[in-house]
Amino acid sequence: MTPDTDADEGRRRVRRPASIKDVAAAARVSPTTVSHVLSGNRPVAQETADRVRAVVARLGFVPASTARNLQAGSTNVIGLLVPDITNQFFAELAKGVEDAAHDLGYGVILCNTEFDPEREDRYLELLRGRFIDGMVYASGSPPSRDRLASLLGRFPIALADEVVPGLLEQTILVTADHRAGGRLVGQHLRELGHRRALAVSGPGDLVSSAERIAGFREAFGDEGVTEVEGAFVERSGYDMVAAALDGGGPRRFTAVFAANDLMALGAVAALEDAGLSVPHDVSVAGFDDIMLAARVHPPLTTVHQPAYDIGRTAAAQLLQYVHRGEVPPASRHILPVRLKARASTAALR
């Protein structure tokens, strides 16, 4: 049996939707076996299951449950937009989102923007054209506020890790306490005797970065901080510190605070390439506590923010209302952070 039929001679071929019987015939199994593969309710041999899924993909088969969801105005799918899935922080955040969605029977469409505003805009436009039940948005570049606001009329949005000014009255926000984390680093370096620090921030339009640096200044002493703006990637941390060392005069800092761990790792590399020892000559601290932070040499002092919990909370808050067919009310959820003091910081000699 084939899903293609001719309406009558001389008319163009019209493709009707494939049925479960079409899939079963093409895969050489019973319709019941196809149902078991798609539902996962009963075990099916891996080879058979793979063959059925391949036929489903080839024929474009839409299960009846999905079709009913579409007619009812629901797809049981949410979108997730992150800036860098290779960064362990966002990988953990994505896992939290996926786990919360899975618990309620939802799937997740992942969009990875690579910190590129134009790429982010393309993904937002793509999601606009898709029928999804909601979106978790984790910005890594200055967000497209207008376009993001225009999507609110189509589906609810939960902001994860990053504030988008102008949307707080319309969205769920789940974030770590960025300012408190910055204060923890400032206090730690101050207690170690440091009085001059280089602060490497992320993109200037990101509230999270501004809050981390503001908290650091509050605790460390604003007059002792030289700030430079980078991007949340390792190369940026390297370049910012290398440029700060390139003046030829006396070094103006004994400590570096980078607004995320990747920039902090770049800072360590730049210092070592310049013949300086971390932490004996310069102490370095970061923010996020990605897995690599504890495994590099020296292990990196950083602020632990609960990436998995941020993602899971954002999705759970969103879906607890979407699952009931309700519009989520605006809410704010600020999760605590803690300092992980390791060997990359030491008392000023």
CSV table of C-alpha atoms in Angstrom, one decimal:
chain,number,residue,atom,x,y,z
A,1,MET,CA,0.0,0.0,0.0
A,2,THR,CA,1.2,3.5,-0.8
A,3,PRO,CA,0.1,6.9,0.5
A,4,ASP,CA,0.1,8.3,-3.0
A,5,THR,CA,-3.1,8.2,-5.0
A,6,ASP,CA,-4.3,9.7,-8.3
A,7,ALA,CA,-7.6,11.6,-7.9
A,8,ASP,CA,-8.4,11.0,-11.5
A,9,GLU,CA,-6.6,10.8,-14.8
A,10,GLY,CA,-5.1,14.1,-16.0
A,11,ARG,CA,-5.0,15.7,-12.5
A,12,ARG,CA,-1.9,16.1,-10.5
A,13,ARG,CA,-1.0,13.5,-7.9
A,14,VAL,CA,-2.3,14.3,-4.4
A,15,ARG,CA,-0.5,12.9,-1.5
A,16,ARG,CA,-2.7,11.8,1.4
A,17,PRO,CA,-1.4,11.4,4.9
A,18,ALA,CA,0.3,8.1,5.7
A,19,SER,CA,-1.6,5.8,8.0
A,20,ILE,CA,-0.4,3.4,10.7
A,21,LYS,CA,-1.3,0.6,8.2
A,22,ASP,CA,1.0,2.2,5.6
A,23,VAL,CA,3.9,2.2,8.1
A,24,ALA,CA,3.2,-1.3,9.2
A,25,ALA,CA,3.2,-2.6,5.6
A,26,ALA,CA,6.4,-0.8,4.6
A,27,ALA,CA,8.2,-1.9,7.8
A,28,ARG,CA,6.8,-5.5,7.5
A,29,VAL,CA,5.3,-5.5,10.9
A,30,SER,CA,1.8,-5.4,12.4
A,31,PRO,CA,0.0,-2.0,13.2
A,32,THR,CA,0.2,-3.1,16.9
A,33,THR,CA,4.0,-3.3,16.7
A,34,VAL,CA,4.1,0.2,15.2
A,35,SER,CA,1.9,1.5,18.0
A,36,HIS,CA,4.2,-0.1,20.6
A,37,VAL,CA,7.3,1.5,19.0
A,38,LEU,CA,5.8,5.0,18.9
A,39,SER,CA,4.3,4.8,22.4
A,40,GLY,CA,7.1,3.0,24.1
A,41,ASN,CA,4.6,1.2,26.3
A,42,ARG,CA,5.9,-2.2,25.4
A,43,PRO,CA,9.4,-3.4,24.5
A,44,VAL,CA,10.2,-4.0,20.8
A,45,ALA,CA,13.4,-5.5,19.4
A,46,GLN,CA,15.9,-2.7,18.6
A,47,GLU,CA,16.3,-3.7,14.9
A,48,THR,CA,12.5,-3.7,14.4
A,49,ALA,CA,12.1,-0.4,16.3
A,50,ASP,CA,14.8,1.2,14.2
A,51,ARG,CA,13.1,-0.1,11.0
A,52,VAL,CA,9.7,1.3,12.0
A,53,ARG,CA,11.1,4.7,12.9
A,54,ALA,CA,12.9,4.9,9.6
A,55,VAL,CA,9.6,4.2,7.8
A,56,VAL,CA,7.8,6.8,10.0
A,57,ALA,CA,10.4,9.4,9.0
A,58,ARG,CA,10.3,8.5,5.3
A,59,LEU,CA,6.5,8.5,5.0
A,60,GLY,CA,6.0,11.6,7.3
A,61,PHE,CA,3.6,9.6,9.4
A,62,VAL,CA,1.8,11.7,12.1
A,63,PRO,CA,0.4,9.6,15.0
A,64,ALA,CA,-3.2,10.1,15.7
A,65,SER,CA,-2.4,11.4,19.2
A,66,THR,CA,-0.3,14.2,17.7
A,67,ALA,CA,-3.0,15.0,15.2
A,68,ARG,CA,-5.5,15.3,18.0
A,69,ASN,CA,-3.2,17.6,19.9
A,70,LEU,CA,-2.8,19.9,16.8
A,71,GLN,CA,-6.6,20.0,16.5
A,72,ALA,CA,-6.9,20.8,20.2
A,73,GLY,CA,-4.4,23.6,20.0
A,74,SER,CA,-1.4,21.8,21.6
A,75,THR,CA,1.6,19.9,20.4
A,76,ASN,CA,3.3,18.8,23.6
A,77,VAL,CA,6.5,20.5,22.4
A,78,ILE,CA,8.4,23.5,23.7
A,79,GLY,CA,11.3,25.4,22.3
A,80,LEU,CA,14.6,26.0,24.0
A,81,LEU,CA,17.0,28.7,22.8
A,82,VAL,CA,20.6,28.7,24.2
A,83,PRO,CA,23.7,30.6,23.1
A,84,ASP,CA,26.3,27.9,23.2
A,85,ILE,CA,25.5,24.2,23.8
A,86,THR,CA,29.2,23.3,24.0
A,87,ASN,CA,29.5,25.5,27.1
A,88,GLN,CA,28.8,23.1,30.0
A,89,PHE,CA,26.7,25.7,31.8
A,90,PHE,CA,24.1,25.8,29.0
A,91,ALA,CA,24.3,22.0,28.5
A,92,GLU,CA,23.4,21.5,32.1
A,93,LEU,CA,20.6,24.1,31.8
A,94,ALA,CA,19.3,22.3,28.7
A,95,LYS,CA,19.3,19.0,30.6
A,96,GLY,CA,17.2,20.6,33.3
A,97,VAL,CA,14.7,21.9,30.8
A,98,GLU,CA,14.5,18.5,29.0
A,99,ASP,CA,14.0,16.5,32.2
A,100,ALA,CA,11.2,18.8,33.4
A,101,ALA,CA,9.6,18.6,30.0
A,102,HIS,CA,10.0,14.8,29.8
A,103,ASP,CA,8.3,14.4,33.2
A,104,LEU,CA,5.1,16.0,31.8
A,105,GLY,CA,5.3,14.2,28.4
A,106,TYR,CA,6.7,17.2,26.4
A,107,GLY,CA,9.4,17.2,23.8
A,108,VAL,CA,12.0,20.0,23.3
A,109,ILE,CA,13.2,21.7,20.1
A,110,LEU,CA,16.7,23.0,20.8
A,111,CYS,CA,18.0,26.2,19.0
A,112,ASN,CA,21.8,27.0,19.5
A,113,THR,CA,22.6,30.6,18.5
A,114,GLU,CA,26.4,30.7,18.9
A,115,PHE,CA,26.1,34.1,20.5
A,116,ASP,CA,25.1,35.5,17.1
A,117,PRO,CA,22.2,38.0,17.3
A,118,GLU,CA,21.3,37.4,13.6
A,119,ARG,CA,21.3,33.7,14.1
A,120,GLU,CA,19.1,34.2,17.2
A,121,ASP,CA,16.7,36.3,15.2
A,122,ARG,CA,16.4,33.5,12.6
A,123,TYR,CA,15.7,30.9,15.2
A,124,LEU,CA,13.0,33.2,16.8
A,125,GLU,CA,11.4,33.6,13.4
A,126,LEU,CA,11.5,29.8,12.9
A,127,LEU,CA,9.8,29.3,16.3
A,128,ARG,CA,7.2,31.9,15.3
A,129,GLY,CA,6.2,29.7,12.4
A,130,ARG,CA,6.2,26.5,14.4
A,131,PHE,CA,3.3,25.4,16.5
A,132,ILE,CA,4.8,25.0,20.0
A,133,ASP,CA,3.3,25.3,23.4
A,134,GLY,CA,5.9,27.6,25.0
A,135,MET,CA,9.6,28.5,25.0
A,136,VAL,CA,12.4,28.7,27.5
A,137,TYR,CA,14.8,31.5,26.4
A,138,ALA,CA,18.4,31.7,27.7
A,139,SER,CA,20.1,34.7,26.0
A,140,GLY,CA,23.8,34.8,25.4
A,141,SER,CA,23.8,38.0,23.3
A,142,PRO,CA,21.9,41.3,23.6
A,143,PRO,CA,18.4,39.9,23.2
A,144,SER,CA,16.0,40.7,20.4
A,145,ARG,CA,13.5,42.4,22.7
A,146,ASP,CA,10.9,43.5,20.1
A,147,ARG,CA,10.9,40.1,18.4
A,148,LEU,CA,10.7,38.2,21.6
A,149,ALA,CA,7.8,40.4,22.8
A,150,SER,CA,6.0,39.7,19.6
A,151,LEU,CA,6.1,36.0,20.3
A,152,LEU,CA,4.3,36.4,23.6
A,153,GLY,CA,1.0,36.5,21.8
A,154,ARG,CA,1.7,33.1,20.2
A,155,PHE,CA,3.0,31.2,23.3
A,156,PRO,CA,4.2,31.8,26.8
A,157,ILE,CA,7.9,32.3,27.5
A,158,ALA,CA,10.1,31.6,30.5
A,159,LEU,CA,13.4,33.5,30.7
A,160,ALA,CA,16.3,31.4,32.1
A,161,ASP,CA,19.4,32.9,33.5
A,162,GLU,CA,19.0,36.3,31.8
A,163,VAL,CA,16.7,39.2,32.4
A,164,VAL,CA,15.2,40.8,29.3
A,165,PRO,CA,14.2,44.4,30.3
A,166,GLY,CA,10.6,45.3,29.4
A,167,LEU,CA,9.3,41.7,29.5
A,168,LEU,CA,9.4,41.0,33.3
A,169,GLU,CA,5.7,41.8,33.7
A,170,GLN,CA,4.8,39.3,31.0
A,171,THR,CA,7.1,36.3,31.6
A,172,ILE,CA,8.5,33.8,34.0
A,173,LEU,CA,12.0,34.6,35.1
A,174,VAL,CA,14.4,32.1,36.7
A,175,THR,CA,17.9,33.2,37.3
A,176,ALA,CA,20.8,32.9,39.8
A,177,ASP,CA,21.6,35.7,42.2
A,178,HIS,CA,24.3,37.3,39.9
A,179,ARG,CA,24.9,40.3,42.1
A,180,ALA,CA,25.4,38.2,45.2
A,181,GLY,CA,27.9,36.0,43.3
A,182,GLY,CA,29.9,39.1,42.3
A,183,ARG,CA,30.0,40.2,45.9
A,184,LEU,CA,31.3,36.8,47.0
A,185,VAL,CA,34.2,37.1,44.6
A,186,GLY,CA,35.0,40.7,45.6
A,187,GLN,CA,34.9,39.9,49.3
A,188,HIS,CA,37.1,36.8,48.8
A,189,LEU,CA,39.8,38.7,46.9
A,190,ARG,CA,39.6,41.6,49.3
A,191,GLU,CA,40.2,39.3,52.2
A,192,LEU,CA,43.2,37.9,50.4
A,193,GLY,CA,44.7,41.4,50.4
A,194,HIS,CA,44.1,42.4,46.8
A,195,ARG,CA,43.3,46.1,46.2
A,196,ARG,CA,43.7,46.3,42.4
A,197,ALA,CA,41.7,44.1,40.1
A,198,LEU,CA,40.9,43.7,36.4
A,199,ALA,CA,37.2,42.9,35.9
A,200,VAL,CA,36.4,41.3,32.5
A,201,SER,CA,32.7,41.7,31.8
A,202,GLY,CA,30.5,40.0,29.2
A,203,PRO,CA,28.4,41.9,26.6
A,204,GLY,CA,27.4,45.3,28.0
A,205,ASP,CA,23.7,44.8,27.2
A,206,LEU,CA,23.4,41.6,29.3
A,207,VAL,CA,21.9,42.2,32.7
A,208,SER,CA,23.6,39.1,34.2
A,209,SER,CA,27.1,40.4,33.4
A,210,ALA,CA,26.3,43.9,34.7
A,211,GLU,CA,25.0,42.5,37.9
A,212,ARG,CA,28.1,40.3,38.5
A,213,ILE,CA,30.4,43.2,38.0
A,214,ALA,CA,28.3,45.6,40.1
A,215,GLY,CA,28.3,43.1,43.0
A,216,PHE,CA,32.1,42.7,42.6
A,217,ARG,CA,32.6,46.4,42.7
A,218,GLU,CA,30.5,46.8,45.8
A,219,ALA,CA,32.5,44.2,47.8
A,220,PHE,CA,36.0,44.8,46.4
A,221,GLY,CA,35.9,48.6,46.3
A,222,ASP,CA,35.0,50.5,43.2
A,223,GLU,CA,38.1,52.6,43.1
A,224,GLY,CA,40.4,49.6,42.7
A,225,VAL,CA,38.6,48.0,39.7
A,226,THR,CA,39.5,48.5,36.1
A,227,GLU,CA,36.8,47.1,33.8
A,228,VAL,CA,37.0,45.9,30.3
A,229,GLU,CA,34.2,44.4,28.2
A,230,GLY,CA,34.6,41.0,26.5
A,231,ALA,CA,32.4,38.2,25.3
A,232,PHE,CA,31.5,35.0,27.1
A,233,VAL,CA,34.1,32.9,25.2
A,234,GLU,CA,37.6,31.8,26.2
A,235,ARG,CA,39.3,33.8,23.5
A,236,SER,CA,37.8,37.0,24.7
A,237,GLY,CA,39.2,36.5,28.2
A,238,TYR,CA,42.6,35.8,26.7
A,239,ASP,CA,42.5,38.9,24.5
A,240,MET,CA,41.3,41.3,27.2
A,241,VAL,CA,44.0,40.3,29.7
A,242,ALA,CA,46.7,40.2,27.0
A,243,ALA,CA,45.7,43.8,26.0
A,244,ALA,CA,45.8,44.9,29.6
A,245,LEU,CA,49.3,43.6,30.0
A,246,ASP,CA,50.5,45.1,26.8
A,247,GLY,CA,51.0,48.7,28.0
A,248,GLY,CA,54.7,48.1,28.9
A,249,GLY,CA,54.4,49.9,32.2
A,250,PRO,CA,53.8,48.5,35.7
A,251,ARG,CA,51.0,46.0,36.0
A,252,ARG,CA,47.9,47.7,37.4
A,253,PHE,CA,46.2,44.6,38.9
A,254,THR,CA,47.0,41.7,41.1
A,255,ALA,CA,43.7,39.9,40.5
A,256,VAL,CA,41.4,39.2,37.6
A,257,PHE,CA,37.6,38.6,37.9
A,258,ALA,CA,36.0,37.2,34.7
A,259,ALA,CA,32.3,37.2,34.4
A,260,ASN,CA,32.2,33.6,33.3
A,261,ASP,CA,34.5,30.6,33.6
A,262,LEU,CA,35.5,30.4,29.9
A,263,MET,CA,36.8,34.0,30.0
A,264,ALA,CA,38.6,33.2,33.3
A,265,LEU,CA,40.4,30.2,31.6
A,266,GLY,CA,41.4,32.5,28.8
A,267,ALA,CA,42.7,35.0,31.3
A,268,VAL,CA,44.9,32.3,33.0
A,269,ALA,CA,46.3,31.3,29.6
A,270,ALA,CA,47.2,35.0,28.8
A,271,LEU,CA,48.9,35.5,32.1
A,272,GLU,CA,50.9,32.3,31.8
A,273,ASP,CA,51.9,33.2,28.2
A,274,ALA,CA,53.2,36.5,29.6
A,275,GLY,CA,55.4,34.7,32.1
A,276,LEU,CA,53.2,35.3,35.1
A,277,SER,CA,52.2,32.6,37.6
A,278,VAL,CA,48.6,32.0,38.7
A,279,PRO,CA,48.0,32.6,41.6
A,280,HIS,CA,51.5,33.6,42.9
A,281,ASP,CA,51.6,36.7,40.6
A,282,VAL,CA,48.0,37.2,39.8
A,283,SER,CA,44.9,35.6,41.3
A,284,VAL,CA,42.0,34.7,38.9
A,285,ALA,CA,38.4,34.0,39.6
A,286,GLY,CA,35.4,33.2,37.3
A,287,PHE,CA,31.7,32.6,37.4
A,288,ASP,CA,29.5,29.5,36.6
A,289,ASP,CA,31.5,26.6,38.0
A,290,ILE,CA,31.5,24.5,34.9
A,291,MET,CA,33.0,21.0,35.3
A,292,LEU,CA,36.3,22.0,33.7
A,293,ALA,CA,36.8,24.7,36.3
A,294,ALA,CA,37.7,22.1,39.0
A,295,ARG,CA,39.9,20.1,36.6
A,296,VAL,CA,42.3,22.7,35.1
A,297,HIS,CA,45.6,23.6,36.7
A,298,PRO,CA,45.4,25.5,38.9
A,299,PRO,CA,41.7,24.6,39.7
A,300,LEU,CA,39.6,27.7,39.2
A,301,THR,CA,38.1,29.8,42.0
A,302,THR,CA,34.5,30.5,40.8
A,303,VAL,CA,30.9,31.1,41.7
A,304,HIS,CA,28.7,28.1,41.5
A,305,GLN,CA,25.3,28.8,40.0
A,306,PRO,CA,22.8,25.9,39.7
A,307,ALA,CA,22.5,25.6,35.9
A,308,TYR,CA,20.5,22.4,36.0
A,309,ASP,CA,18.1,23.8,38.5
A,310,ILE,CA,17.7,27.1,36.5
A,311,GLY,CA,16.6,25.1,33.4
A,312,ARG,CA,14.4,22.7,35.3
A,313,THR,CA,12.7,25.4,37.3
A,314,ALA,CA,12.1,27.5,34.2
A,315,ALA,CA,10.5,24.6,32.3
A,316,ALA,CA,8.5,23.3,35.3
A,317,GLN,CA,7.1,26.8,36.0
A,318,LEU,CA,6.1,27.2,32.4
A,319,LEU,CA,4.6,23.8,31.9
A,320,GLN,CA,2.6,23.5,35.1
A,321,TYR,CA,0.3,26.1,33.6
A,322,VAL,CA,0.6,25.1,29.9
A,323,HIS,CA,-0.2,21.5,30.8
A,324,ARG,CA,-3.5,22.7,32.3
A,325,GLY,CA,-4.3,25.0,29.3
A,326,GLU,CA,-3.7,28.1,31.4
A,327,VAL,CA,-1.6,31.3,30.7
A,328,PRO,CA,1.3,31.4,33.2
A,329,PRO,CA,1.4,34.5,35.4
A,330,ALA,CA,4.5,36.6,35.5
A,331,SER,CA,6.8,35.5,38.3
A,332,ARG,CA,10.5,35.8,39.5
A,333,HIS,CA,12.6,33.0,40.9
A,334,ILE,CA,16.1,33.9,42.1
A,335,LEU,CA,18.2,30.9,43.0
A,336,PRO,CA,21.1,31.2,45.5
A,337,VAL,CA,24.8,30.9,44.5
A,338,ARG,CA,28.0,30.0,46.5
A,339,LEU,CA,31.7,30.6,46.2
A,340,LYS,CA,34.0,27.7,45.3
A,341,ALA,CA,37.5,28.9,46.5
A,342,ARG,CA,40.2,26.9,44.7
A,343,ALA,CA,43.9,27.2,43.9
A,344,SER,CA,43.7,30.0,41.3
A,345,THR,CA,43.4,32.6,44.1
A,346,ALA,CA,45.8,33.2,46.9
A,347,ALA,CA,46.9,35.9,49.4
A,348,LEU,CA,48.7,38.8,47.9
A,349,ARG,CA,52.5,38.4,48.3
